[in-house]
Amino acid sequence: MALVEVSRLPQHVAIIMDGNGRWAQARGKPRTAGHERGADAVRATMRAARRLGIPALTLYAFSEQNWDRPQAEVNALVDLLCECLVSERNELVDNEIRLSAIGRLHKLPQHAQSRLQKLTSETKAYEGMTLNLALSYGGREELVDAVRALANKVHADEIDPSDIDESAIAQLLPSMDVGPVDLLIRTGGEQRISNFLLWGSAYAELYFTEELWPDFDANSLYCAIEAYQGRERRFGLVPDAEDAASTTEARKELERAI
Ligand code: FPP
């Protein structure tokens, strides 16, 4: 934790939690055992982020493409989600963590949707941190939904096509409710975005680690933030301009407004 400068924290951290299956296979266990340990890593990371004072944490828990995994694994993931929505309730309440969810949530089984709705509504007033779960989520799918909504608004004469700007689009992206991503972490050694938060990650700092998700813990998060704090964020501007710091801040403000 001493590695982290608390005055310069990323405001929104997003994580692609990869490597559960390999973690389990390396131990001769079924893949679902990796997901179970992955849930422990979720708890540890959520606690560490909250303790540091990070305002928003988005976790890629289930992608739109994950529906094509073997049915038994899909069922195990949904069951695990349902268990966590019960077992982590007190953790969220005690730490004033607001739960939110993005993705095509209507595709989740009804009992999972109900538990999700219950906990999101119970925690909706909390301001300690937002834990945002991406479930049945895809960045392209989110953009498709936003484009369709915009087309409907144009059709209904609610907006003129010439008024469509970045802000009009961002307002229709649920993932942008917690602002653009500052730090995007991917565990498990692969170096790709895999259809996660495509819009919000436009200026995110990317951090890839070989560590498998079930091994990720508070210390891993501190290391990622230390790396982030060592980066120079330019948002397309030049590094040595006299007022680089203030223009960068201004750009950041603009990004947040969008
Ligand atoms: C990717 O690892 C991980 C997932 C598809 C699921 C993530 C789920 C969890 C961390 C568990 C619980 C989370 C919550 C929020 C309750 P992989 O299976 O693709 O791993 P591999 O690349 O090693 O096969």
mmCIF file of N, CA, C and O and ligand atoms in Angstrom, residues 16-25 31 34-42 59-63 66 69 73 77 80-85 88 131 133 135 186 188 190 212-214, ligand 1:
data_model
loop_
_atom_site.group_PDB
_atom_site.id
_atom_site.type_symbol
_atom_site.label_atom_id
_atom_site.label_comp_id
_atom_site.label_asym_id
_atom_site.label_seq_id
_atom_site.Cartn_x
_atom_site.Cartn_y
_atom_site.Cartn_z
ATOM 1 N N ILE A 16 -10.328 -7.034 -16.297
ATOM 2 C CA ILE A 16 -10.661 -8.259 -17.031
ATOM 3 C C ILE A 16 -10.045 -9.394 -16.211
ATOM 4 O O ILE A 16 -8.817 -9.557 -16.169
ATOM 5 N N MET A 17 -10.917 -10.134 -15.559
ATOM 6 C CA MET A 17 -10.448 -11.142 -14.591
ATOM 7 C C MET A 17 -10.216 -12.464 -15.323
ATOM 8 O O MET A 17 -11.093 -13.299 -15.381
ATOM 9 N N ASP A 18 -9.039 -12.651 -15.850
ATOM 10 C CA ASP A 18 -8.780 -13.830 -16.680
ATOM 11 C C ASP A 18 -7.834 -14.802 -15.972
ATOM 12 O O ASP A 18 -6.967 -14.379 -15.205
ATOM 13 N N GLY A 19 -8.022 -16.085 -16.254
ATOM 14 C CA GLY A 19 -7.087 -17.090 -15.757
ATOM 15 C C GLY A 19 -7.659 -18.056 -14.732
ATOM 16 O O GLY A 19 -6.931 -18.897 -14.202
ATOM 17 N N ASN A 20 -8.967 -17.966 -14.481
ATOM 18 C CA ASN A 20 -9.567 -18.884 -13.494
ATOM 19 C C ASN A 20 -9.409 -20.345 -13.919
ATOM 20 O O ASN A 20 -9.088 -21.213 -13.114
ATOM 21 N N GLY A 21 -9.696 -20.601 -15.201
ATOM 22 C CA GLY A 21 -9.639 -21.976 -15.704
ATOM 23 C C GLY A 21 -8.232 -22.543 -15.595
ATOM 24 O O GLY A 21 -8.037 -23.674 -15.115
ATOM 25 N N ARG A 22 -7.251 -21.743 -16.012
ATOM 26 C CA ARG A 22 -5.855 -22.238 -15.960
ATOM 27 C C ARG A 22 -5.394 -22.441 -14.522
ATOM 28 O O ARG A 22 -4.670 -23.380 -14.215
ATOM 29 N N TRP A 23 -5.848 -21.584 -13.629
ATOM 30 C CA TRP A 23 -5.486 -21.726 -12.220
ATOM 31 C C TRP A 23 -5.974 -23.090 -11.710
ATOM 32 O O TRP A 23 -5.248 -23.807 -11.030
ATOM 33 N N ALA A 24 -7.206 -23.431 -12.081
ATOM 34 C CA ALA A 24 -7.786 -24.705 -11.613
ATOM 35 C C ALA A 24 -7.096 -25.893 -12.290
ATOM 36 O O ALA A 24 -6.728 -26.877 -11.620
ATOM 37 N N GLN A 25 -6.912 -25.781 -13.615
ATOM 38 C CA GLN A 25 -6.316 -26.911 -14.351
ATOM 39 C C GLN A 25 -4.906 -27.220 -13.833
ATOM 40 O O GLN A 25 -4.519 -28.377 -13.706
ATOM 41 N N ARG A 31 -12.630 -26.481 -13.761
ATOM 42 C CA ARG A 31 -12.558 -25.042 -14.014
ATOM 43 C C ARG A 31 -13.398 -24.235 -13.008
ATOM 44 O O ARG A 31 -13.038 -23.128 -12.620
ATOM 45 N N GLY A 34 -11.719 -22.844 -10.118
ATOM 46 C CA GLY A 34 -11.007 -21.588 -10.395
ATOM 47 C C GLY A 34 -11.928 -20.393 -10.257
ATOM 48 O O GLY A 34 -11.550 -19.344 -9.731
ATOM 49 N N HIS A 35 -13.167 -20.554 -10.731
ATOM 50 C CA HIS A 35 -14.122 -19.447 -10.603
ATOM 51 C C HIS A 35 -14.439 -19.170 -9.125
ATOM 52 O O HIS A 35 -14.581 -18.023 -8.718
ATOM 53 N N GLU A 36 -14.522 -20.288 -8.346
ATOM 54 C CA GLU A 36 -14.803 -20.095 -6.918
ATOM 55 C C GLU A 36 -13.691 -19.308 -6.241
ATOM 56 O O GLU A 36 -13.934 -18.375 -5.471
ATOM 57 N N ARG A 37 -12.437 -19.674 -6.559
ATOM 58 C CA ARG A 37 -11.317 -18.897 -5.996
ATOM 59 C C ARG A 37 -11.302 -17.491 -6.567
ATOM 60 O O ARG A 37 -10.863 -16.538 -5.921
ATOM 61 N N GLY A 38 -11.780 -17.371 -7.789
ATOM 62 C CA GLY A 38 -11.884 -16.047 -8.413
ATOM 63 C C GLY A 38 -12.814 -15.135 -7.625
ATOM 64 O O GLY A 38 -12.598 -13.934 -7.521
ATOM 65 N N ALA A 39 -13.859 -15.729 -7.047
ATOM 66 C CA ALA A 39 -14.795 -14.928 -6.241
ATOM 67 C C ALA A 39 -14.094 -14.400 -4.984
ATOM 68 O O ALA A 39 -14.355 -13.279 -4.534
ATOM 69 N N ASP A 40 -13.166 -15.206 -4.424
ATOM 70 C CA ASP A 40 -12.393 -14.718 -3.262
ATOM 71 C C ASP A 40 -11.523 -13.527 -3.673
ATOM 72 O O ASP A 40 -11.368 -12.565 -2.919
ATOM 73 N N ALA A 41 -10.959 -13.617 -4.881
ATOM 74 C CA ALA A 41 -10.118 -12.507 -5.373
ATOM 75 C C ALA A 41 -10.955 -11.248 -5.613
ATOM 76 O O ALA A 41 -10.483 -10.129 -5.416
ATOM 77 N N VAL A 42 -12.207 -11.443 -6.030
ATOM 78 C CA VAL A 42 -13.113 -10.301 -6.204
ATOM 79 C C VAL A 42 -13.287 -9.591 -4.853
ATOM 80 O O VAL A 42 -13.168 -8.370 -4.749
ATOM 81 N N LEU A 59 -15.938 -4.716 -12.953
ATOM 82 C CA LEU A 59 -15.376 -6.061 -13.122
ATOM 83 C C LEU A 59 -16.084 -6.789 -14.256
ATOM 84 O O LEU A 59 -17.326 -6.841 -14.301
ATOM 85 N N TYR A 60 -15.294 -7.380 -15.151
ATOM 86 C CA TYR A 60 -15.841 -8.146 -16.278
ATOM 87 C C TYR A 60 -16.123 -9.557 -15.758
ATOM 88 O O TYR A 60 -15.262 -10.427 -15.790
ATOM 89 N N ALA A 61 -17.335 -9.762 -15.252
ATOM 90 C CA ALA A 61 -17.648 -11.038 -14.600
ATOM 91 C C ALA A 61 -18.188 -12.077 -15.572
ATOM 92 O O ALA A 61 -18.044 -13.278 -15.355
ATOM 93 N N PHE A 62 -18.858 -11.610 -16.643
ATOM 94 C CA PHE A 62 -19.440 -12.564 -17.601
ATOM 95 C C PHE A 62 -19.669 -11.825 -18.912
ATOM 96 O O PHE A 62 -20.445 -10.870 -18.968
ATOM 97 N N SER A 63 -18.979 -12.259 -19.949
ATOM 98 C CA SER A 63 -19.111 -11.542 -21.222
ATOM 99 C C SER A 63 -20.285 -12.104 -22.024
ATOM 100 O O SER A 63 -20.757 -13.226 -21.777
ATOM 101 N N ASN A 66 -19.425 -15.341 -23.280
ATOM 102 C CA ASN A 66 -19.316 -16.467 -22.331
ATOM 103 C C ASN A 66 -20.531 -17.392 -22.347
ATOM 104 O O ASN A 66 -20.453 -18.544 -21.894
ATOM 105 N N ARG A 69 -19.946 -20.928 -23.625
ATOM 106 C CA ARG A 69 -19.158 -21.944 -22.907
ATOM 107 C C ARG A 69 -20.052 -23.147 -22.602
ATOM 108 O O ARG A 69 -21.288 -23.054 -22.697
ATOM 109 N N GLU A 73 -20.610 -25.029 -17.171
ATOM 110 C CA GLU A 73 -19.775 -23.922 -16.671
ATOM 111 C C GLU A 73 -20.603 -22.630 -16.563
ATOM 112 O O GLU A 73 -20.468 -21.874 -15.596
ATOM 113 N N LEU A 77 -21.244 -20.528 -13.157
ATOM 114 C CA LEU A 77 -20.943 -19.096 -13.023
ATOM 115 C C LEU A 77 -22.160 -18.314 -12.534
ATOM 116 O O LEU A 77 -22.047 -17.440 -11.675
ATOM 117 N N LEU A 80 -22.702 -19.117 -8.900
ATOM 118 C CA LEU A 80 -21.708 -18.426 -8.077
ATOM 119 C C LEU A 80 -22.087 -16.957 -7.905
ATOM 120 O O LEU A 80 -21.985 -16.393 -6.811
ATOM 121 N N LEU A 81 -22.528 -16.362 -8.993
ATOM 122 C CA LEU A 81 -22.974 -14.966 -8.914
ATOM 123 C C LEU A 81 -24.109 -14.838 -7.897
ATOM 124 O O LEU A 81 -24.086 -13.958 -7.025
ATOM 125 N N CYS A 82 -25.086 -15.738 -8.001
ATOM 126 C CA CYS A 82 -26.238 -15.691 -7.088
ATOM 127 C C CYS A 82 -25.798 -15.851 -5.635
ATOM 128 O O CYS A 82 -26.275 -15.136 -4.745
ATOM 129 N N GLU A 83 -24.851 -16.784 -5.404
ATOM 130 C CA GLU A 83 -24.351 -16.985 -4.027
ATOM 131 C C GLU A 83 -23.685 -15.714 -3.514
ATOM 132 O O GLU A 83 -23.904 -15.281 -2.383
ATOM 133 N N CYS A 84 -22.865 -15.104 -4.395
ATOM 134 C CA CYS A 84 -22.131 -13.907 -3.972
ATOM 135 C C CYS A 84 -23.066 -12.740 -3.700
ATOM 136 O O CYS A 84 -22.799 -11.921 -2.821
ATOM 137 N N LEU A 85 -24.166 -12.687 -4.439
ATOM 138 C CA LEU A 85 -25.108 -11.583 -4.237
ATOM 139 C C LEU A 85 -25.778 -11.684 -2.866
ATOM 140 O O LEU A 85 -26.313 -10.717 -2.349
ATOM 141 N N GLU A 88 -22.175 -11.541 -0.038
ATOM 142 C CA GLU A 88 -21.426 -10.276 0.046
ATOM 143 C C GLU A 88 -22.299 -9.090 0.444
ATOM 144 O O GLU A 88 -21.825 -7.963 0.503
ATOM 145 N N LEU A 131 -19.359 -0.556 -7.069
ATOM 146 C CA LEU A 131 -18.888 -1.816 -7.646
ATOM 147 C C LEU A 131 -19.814 -2.121 -8.808
ATOM 148 O O LEU A 131 -21.009 -2.349 -8.619
ATOM 149 N N LEU A 133 -20.731 -4.441 -11.912
ATOM 150 C CA LEU A 133 -20.491 -5.773 -12.488
ATOM 151 C C LEU A 133 -20.916 -5.785 -13.949
ATOM 152 O O LEU A 133 -22.066 -5.453 -14.273
ATOM 153 N N LEU A 135 -22.083 -7.978 -16.719
ATOM 154 C CA LEU A 135 -22.680 -9.322 -16.793
ATOM 155 C C LEU A 135 -23.407 -9.464 -18.117
ATOM 156 O O LEU A 135 -24.226 -8.597 -18.453
ATOM 157 N N ARG A 186 -5.695 -6.296 -16.893
ATOM 158 C CA ARG A 186 -6.072 -7.643 -17.345
ATOM 159 C C ARG A 186 -5.097 -8.635 -16.737
ATOM 160 O O ARG A 186 -3.879 -8.515 -16.920
ATOM 161 N N GLY A 188 -3.853 -12.814 -16.250
ATOM 162 C CA GLY A 188 -3.841 -14.054 -17.027
ATOM 163 C C GLY A 188 -2.936 -14.039 -18.251
ATOM 164 O O GLY A 188 -2.933 -15.002 -19.026
ATOM 165 N N GLU A 190 -2.807 -12.570 -21.207
ATOM 166 C CA GLU A 190 -3.171 -12.128 -22.565
ATOM 167 C C GLU A 190 -3.152 -10.600 -22.600
ATOM 168 O O GLU A 190 -3.430 -9.950 -21.603
ATOM 169 N N LEU A 212 -2.593 -15.017 -12.528
ATOM 170 C CA LEU A 212 -3.932 -15.531 -12.837
ATOM 171 C C LEU A 212 -4.929 -14.922 -11.837
ATOM 172 O O LEU A 212 -4.563 -14.654 -10.680
ATOM 173 N N TRP A 213 -6.165 -14.697 -12.292
ATOM 174 C CA TRP A 213 -7.098 -13.944 -11.453
ATOM 175 C C TRP A 213 -7.231 -14.480 -10.019
ATOM 176 O O TRP A 213 -7.209 -13.698 -9.060
ATOM 177 N N PRO A 214 -7.328 -15.811 -9.799
ATOM 178 C CA PRO A 214 -7.500 -16.272 -8.412
ATOM 179 C C PRO A 214 -6.324 -15.887 -7.500
ATOM 180 O O PRO A 214 -6.464 -15.882 -6.273
HETATM 181 C C1 FPP B 1 -12.144 -15.730 -17.062
HETATM 182 O O1 FPP B 1 -11.325 -16.811 -16.752
HETATM 183 C C2 FPP B 1 -13.132 -15.528 -16.024
HETATM 184 C C3 FPP B 1 -14.472 -15.595 -16.206
HETATM 185 C C4 FPP B 1 -15.096 -15.904 -17.492
HETATM 186 C C5 FPP B 1 -15.410 -15.432 -15.091
HETATM 187 C C6 FPP B 1 -15.078 -14.447 -14.025
HETATM 188 C C7 FPP B 1 -15.769 -14.856 -12.807
HETATM 189 C C8 FPP B 1 -15.304 -14.739 -11.559
HETATM 190 C C9 FPP B 1 -14.050 -14.066 -11.203
HETATM 191 C C10 FPP B 1 -16.042 -15.368 -10.453
HETATM 192 C C11 FPP B 1 -17.046 -14.668 -9.688
HETATM 193 C C12 FPP B 1 -17.299 -13.243 -9.927
HETATM 194 C C13 FPP B 1 -18.294 -12.578 -9.339
HETATM 195 C C14 FPP B 1 -18.458 -11.134 -9.618
HETATM 196 C C15 FPP B 1 -19.254 -13.202 -8.449
HETATM 197 P P1 FPP B 1 -11.265 -18.051 -17.732
HETATM 198 O O2 FPP B 1 -12.266 -19.033 -17.255
HETATM 199 O O3 FPP B 1 -11.441 -17.605 -19.146
HETATM 200 O O4 FPP B 1 -9.806 -18.568 -17.486
HETATM 201 P P2 FPP B 1 -8.817 -19.256 -18.538
HETATM 202 O O5 FPP B 1 -8.434 -18.198 -19.538
HETATM 203 O O6 FPP B 1 -7.677 -19.662 -17.683
HETATM 204 O O7 FPP B 1 -9.556 -20.404 -19.133
#
